[in-house]
PDB file of C-alpha atoms in Angstrom:
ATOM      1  CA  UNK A   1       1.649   2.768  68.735  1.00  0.00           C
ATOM      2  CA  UNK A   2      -0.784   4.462  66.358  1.00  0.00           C
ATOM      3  CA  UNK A   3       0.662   4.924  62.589  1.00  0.00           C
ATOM      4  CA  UNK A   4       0.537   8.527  61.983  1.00  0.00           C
ATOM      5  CA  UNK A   5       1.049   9.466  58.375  1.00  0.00           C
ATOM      6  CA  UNK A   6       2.776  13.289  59.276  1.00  0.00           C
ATOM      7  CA  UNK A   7       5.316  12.191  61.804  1.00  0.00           C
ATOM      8  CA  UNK A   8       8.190  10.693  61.262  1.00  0.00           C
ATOM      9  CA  UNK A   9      11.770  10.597  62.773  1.00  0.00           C
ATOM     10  CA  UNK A  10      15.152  12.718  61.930  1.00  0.00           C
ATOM     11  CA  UNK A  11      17.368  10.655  59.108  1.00  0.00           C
ATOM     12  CA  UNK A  12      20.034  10.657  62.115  1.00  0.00           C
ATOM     13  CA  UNK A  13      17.469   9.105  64.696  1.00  0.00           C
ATOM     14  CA  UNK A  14      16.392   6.445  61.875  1.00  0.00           C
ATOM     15  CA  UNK A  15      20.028   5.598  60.946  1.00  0.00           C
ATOM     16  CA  UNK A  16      21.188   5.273  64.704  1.00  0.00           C
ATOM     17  CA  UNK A  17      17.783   2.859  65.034  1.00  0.00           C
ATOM     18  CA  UNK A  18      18.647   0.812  62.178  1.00  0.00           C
ATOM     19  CA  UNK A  19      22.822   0.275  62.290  1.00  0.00           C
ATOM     20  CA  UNK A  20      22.233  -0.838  66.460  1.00  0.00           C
ATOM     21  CA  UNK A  21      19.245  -3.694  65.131  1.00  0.00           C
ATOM     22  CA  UNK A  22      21.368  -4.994  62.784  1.00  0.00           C
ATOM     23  CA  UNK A  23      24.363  -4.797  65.166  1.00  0.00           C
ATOM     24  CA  UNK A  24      22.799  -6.232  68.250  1.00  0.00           C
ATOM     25  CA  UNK A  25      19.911  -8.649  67.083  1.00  0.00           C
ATOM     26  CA  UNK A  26      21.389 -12.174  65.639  1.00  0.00           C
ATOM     27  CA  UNK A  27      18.440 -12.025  63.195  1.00  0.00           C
ATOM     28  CA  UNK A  28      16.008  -8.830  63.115  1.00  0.00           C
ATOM     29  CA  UNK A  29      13.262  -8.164  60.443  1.00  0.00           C
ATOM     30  CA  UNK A  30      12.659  -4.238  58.880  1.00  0.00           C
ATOM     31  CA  UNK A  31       8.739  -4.701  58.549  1.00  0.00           C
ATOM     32  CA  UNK A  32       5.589  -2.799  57.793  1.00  0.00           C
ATOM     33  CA  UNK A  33       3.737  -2.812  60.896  1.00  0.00           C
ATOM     34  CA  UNK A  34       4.460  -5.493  64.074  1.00  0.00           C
ATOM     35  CA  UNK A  35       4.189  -8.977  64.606  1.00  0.00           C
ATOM     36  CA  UNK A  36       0.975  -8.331  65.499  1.00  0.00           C
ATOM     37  CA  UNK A  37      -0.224  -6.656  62.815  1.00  0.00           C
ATOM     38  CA  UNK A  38       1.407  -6.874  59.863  1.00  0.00           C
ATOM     39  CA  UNK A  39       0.788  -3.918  57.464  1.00  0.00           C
ATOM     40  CA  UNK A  40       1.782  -5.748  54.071  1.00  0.00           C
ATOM     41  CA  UNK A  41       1.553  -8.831  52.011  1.00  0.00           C
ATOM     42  CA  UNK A  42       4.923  -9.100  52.178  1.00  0.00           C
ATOM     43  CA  UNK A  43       5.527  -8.539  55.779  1.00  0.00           C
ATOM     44  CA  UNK A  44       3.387 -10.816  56.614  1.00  0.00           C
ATOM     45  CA  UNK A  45       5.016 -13.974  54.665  1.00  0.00           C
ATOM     46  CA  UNK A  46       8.573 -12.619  55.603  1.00  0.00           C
ATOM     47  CA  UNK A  47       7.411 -13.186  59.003  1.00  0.00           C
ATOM     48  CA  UNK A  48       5.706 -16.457  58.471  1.00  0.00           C
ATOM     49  CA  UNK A  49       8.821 -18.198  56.696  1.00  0.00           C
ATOM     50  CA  UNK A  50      11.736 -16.808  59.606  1.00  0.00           C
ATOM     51  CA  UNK A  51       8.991 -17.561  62.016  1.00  0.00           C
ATOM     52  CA  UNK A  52       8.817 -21.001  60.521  1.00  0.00           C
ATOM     53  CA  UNK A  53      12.430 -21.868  61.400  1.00  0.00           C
ATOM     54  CA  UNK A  54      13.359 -19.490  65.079  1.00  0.00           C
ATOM     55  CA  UNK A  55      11.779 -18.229  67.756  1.00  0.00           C
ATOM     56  CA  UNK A  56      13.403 -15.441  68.609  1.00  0.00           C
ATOM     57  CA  UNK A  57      14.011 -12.268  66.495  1.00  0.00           C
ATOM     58  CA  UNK A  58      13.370  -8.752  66.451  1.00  0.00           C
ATOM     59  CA  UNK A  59      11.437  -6.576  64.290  1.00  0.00           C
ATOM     60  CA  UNK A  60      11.439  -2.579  63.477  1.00  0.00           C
ATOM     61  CA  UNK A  61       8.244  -1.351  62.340  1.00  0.00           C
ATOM     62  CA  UNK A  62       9.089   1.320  59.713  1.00  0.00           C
ATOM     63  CA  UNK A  63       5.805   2.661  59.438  1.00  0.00           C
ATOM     64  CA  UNK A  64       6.836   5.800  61.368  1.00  0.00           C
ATOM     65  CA  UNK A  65       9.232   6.973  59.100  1.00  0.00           C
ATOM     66  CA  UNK A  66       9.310   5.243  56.132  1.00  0.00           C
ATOM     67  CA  UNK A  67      11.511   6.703  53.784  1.00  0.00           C
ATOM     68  CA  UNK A  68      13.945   7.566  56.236  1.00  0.00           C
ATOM     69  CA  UNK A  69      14.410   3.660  57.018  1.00  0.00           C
ATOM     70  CA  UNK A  70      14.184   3.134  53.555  1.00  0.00           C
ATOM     71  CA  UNK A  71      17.358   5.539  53.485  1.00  0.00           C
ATOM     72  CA  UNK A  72      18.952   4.212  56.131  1.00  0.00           C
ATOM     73  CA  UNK A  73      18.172   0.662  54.789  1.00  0.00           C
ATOM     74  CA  UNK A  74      19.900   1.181  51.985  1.00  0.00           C
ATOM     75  CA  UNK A  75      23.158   2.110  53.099  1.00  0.00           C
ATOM     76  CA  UNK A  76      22.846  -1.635  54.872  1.00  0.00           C
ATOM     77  CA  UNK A  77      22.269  -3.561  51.887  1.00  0.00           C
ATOM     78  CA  UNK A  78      21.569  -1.417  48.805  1.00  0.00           C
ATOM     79  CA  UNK A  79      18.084  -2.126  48.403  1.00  0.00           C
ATOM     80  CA  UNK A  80      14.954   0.224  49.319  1.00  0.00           C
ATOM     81  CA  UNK A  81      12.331  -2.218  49.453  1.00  0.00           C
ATOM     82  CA  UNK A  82      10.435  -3.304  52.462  1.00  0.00           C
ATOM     83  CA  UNK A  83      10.743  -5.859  54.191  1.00  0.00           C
ATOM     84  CA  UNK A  84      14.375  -6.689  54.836  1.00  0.00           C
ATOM     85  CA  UNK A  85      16.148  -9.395  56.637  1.00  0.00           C
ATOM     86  CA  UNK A  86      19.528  -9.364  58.495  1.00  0.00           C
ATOM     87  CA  UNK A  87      21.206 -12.319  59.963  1.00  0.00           C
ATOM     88  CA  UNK A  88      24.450 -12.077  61.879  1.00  0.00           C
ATOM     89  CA  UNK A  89      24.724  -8.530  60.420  1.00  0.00           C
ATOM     90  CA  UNK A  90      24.426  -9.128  56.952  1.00  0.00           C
ATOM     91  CA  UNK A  91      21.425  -8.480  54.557  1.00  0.00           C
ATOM     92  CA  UNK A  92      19.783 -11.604  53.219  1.00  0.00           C
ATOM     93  CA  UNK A  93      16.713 -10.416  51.553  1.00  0.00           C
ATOM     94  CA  UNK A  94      12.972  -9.246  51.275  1.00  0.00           C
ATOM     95  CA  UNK A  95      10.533 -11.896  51.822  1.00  0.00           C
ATOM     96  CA  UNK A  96      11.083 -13.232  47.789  1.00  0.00           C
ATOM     97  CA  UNK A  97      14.228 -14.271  48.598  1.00  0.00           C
ATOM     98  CA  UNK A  98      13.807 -15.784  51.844  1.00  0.00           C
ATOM     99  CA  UNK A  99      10.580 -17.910  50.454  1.00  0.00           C
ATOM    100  CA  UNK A 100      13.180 -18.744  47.405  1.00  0.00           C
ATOM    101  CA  UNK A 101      15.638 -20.148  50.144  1.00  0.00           C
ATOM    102  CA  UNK A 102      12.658 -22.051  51.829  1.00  0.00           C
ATOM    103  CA  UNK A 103      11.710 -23.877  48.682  1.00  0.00           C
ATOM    104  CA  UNK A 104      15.496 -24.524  48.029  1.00  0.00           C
ATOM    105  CA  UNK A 105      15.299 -26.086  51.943  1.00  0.00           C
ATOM    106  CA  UNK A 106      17.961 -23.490  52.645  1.00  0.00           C
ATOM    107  CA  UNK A 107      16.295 -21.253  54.767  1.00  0.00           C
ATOM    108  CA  UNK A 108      16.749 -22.628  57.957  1.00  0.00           C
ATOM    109  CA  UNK A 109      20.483 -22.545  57.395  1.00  0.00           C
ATOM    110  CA  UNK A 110      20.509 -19.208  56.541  1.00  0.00           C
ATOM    111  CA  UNK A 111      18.989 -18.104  59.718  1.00  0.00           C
ATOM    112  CA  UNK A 112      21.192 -20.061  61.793  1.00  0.00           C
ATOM    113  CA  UNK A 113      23.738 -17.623  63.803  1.00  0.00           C
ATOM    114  CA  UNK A 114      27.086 -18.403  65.091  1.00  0.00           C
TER     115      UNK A 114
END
């Protein structure tokens, strides 16, 4: 898929994408860009760390539509910034706090699921 600056989704669409990753993914990733090709700094060491400790989890390129998943996002876990982790449901954190849990040696705990 080819990042196109002038489309993007409807708010609904977005918020319908986002609440079923976080629902039916144990541990899914809110990125810029894909695994592939990360589009960020940030992205791209969020990926690095989780992919450090599991090998399978999803990822949602917001690139499409970004502010409406940064909308959407933040009704999850009240932040706007990109990249975000879930686990289980729950927000842990951009890729800051997940390399602050991997220098704590708490990461790989954290993105153990039940």
């Amino acid at each position: 898929m080819t990042f196109q600056p002038d489309s993007s989704l409807e708010q609904e669409e977005v918020d319908e994408i986002v609440a079923g990753a976080i629902e039916t993914n144990e541990v899914v990733l809110f990125m810029k860009g894909t695994e592939l090709m990360p589009q960020c700094g940030y992205s791209q060491r969020a990926l690095e760390l989780i992919g450090n400790h599991r090998t399978e989890y999803e990822t949602v390129d917001v690139l499409e539509s970004l502010d409406e998943y940064r909308t959407a996002l933040a009704e999850h876990s009240g932040w706007e910034t990109i990249p975000q982790t879930f686990v289980d449901g729950e927000f842990v954190g951009g890729s800051d706090v997940l390399a602050e849990l991997e220098d704590r040696g708490e990461l790989a705990e954290t993105l153990e699921t039940s």
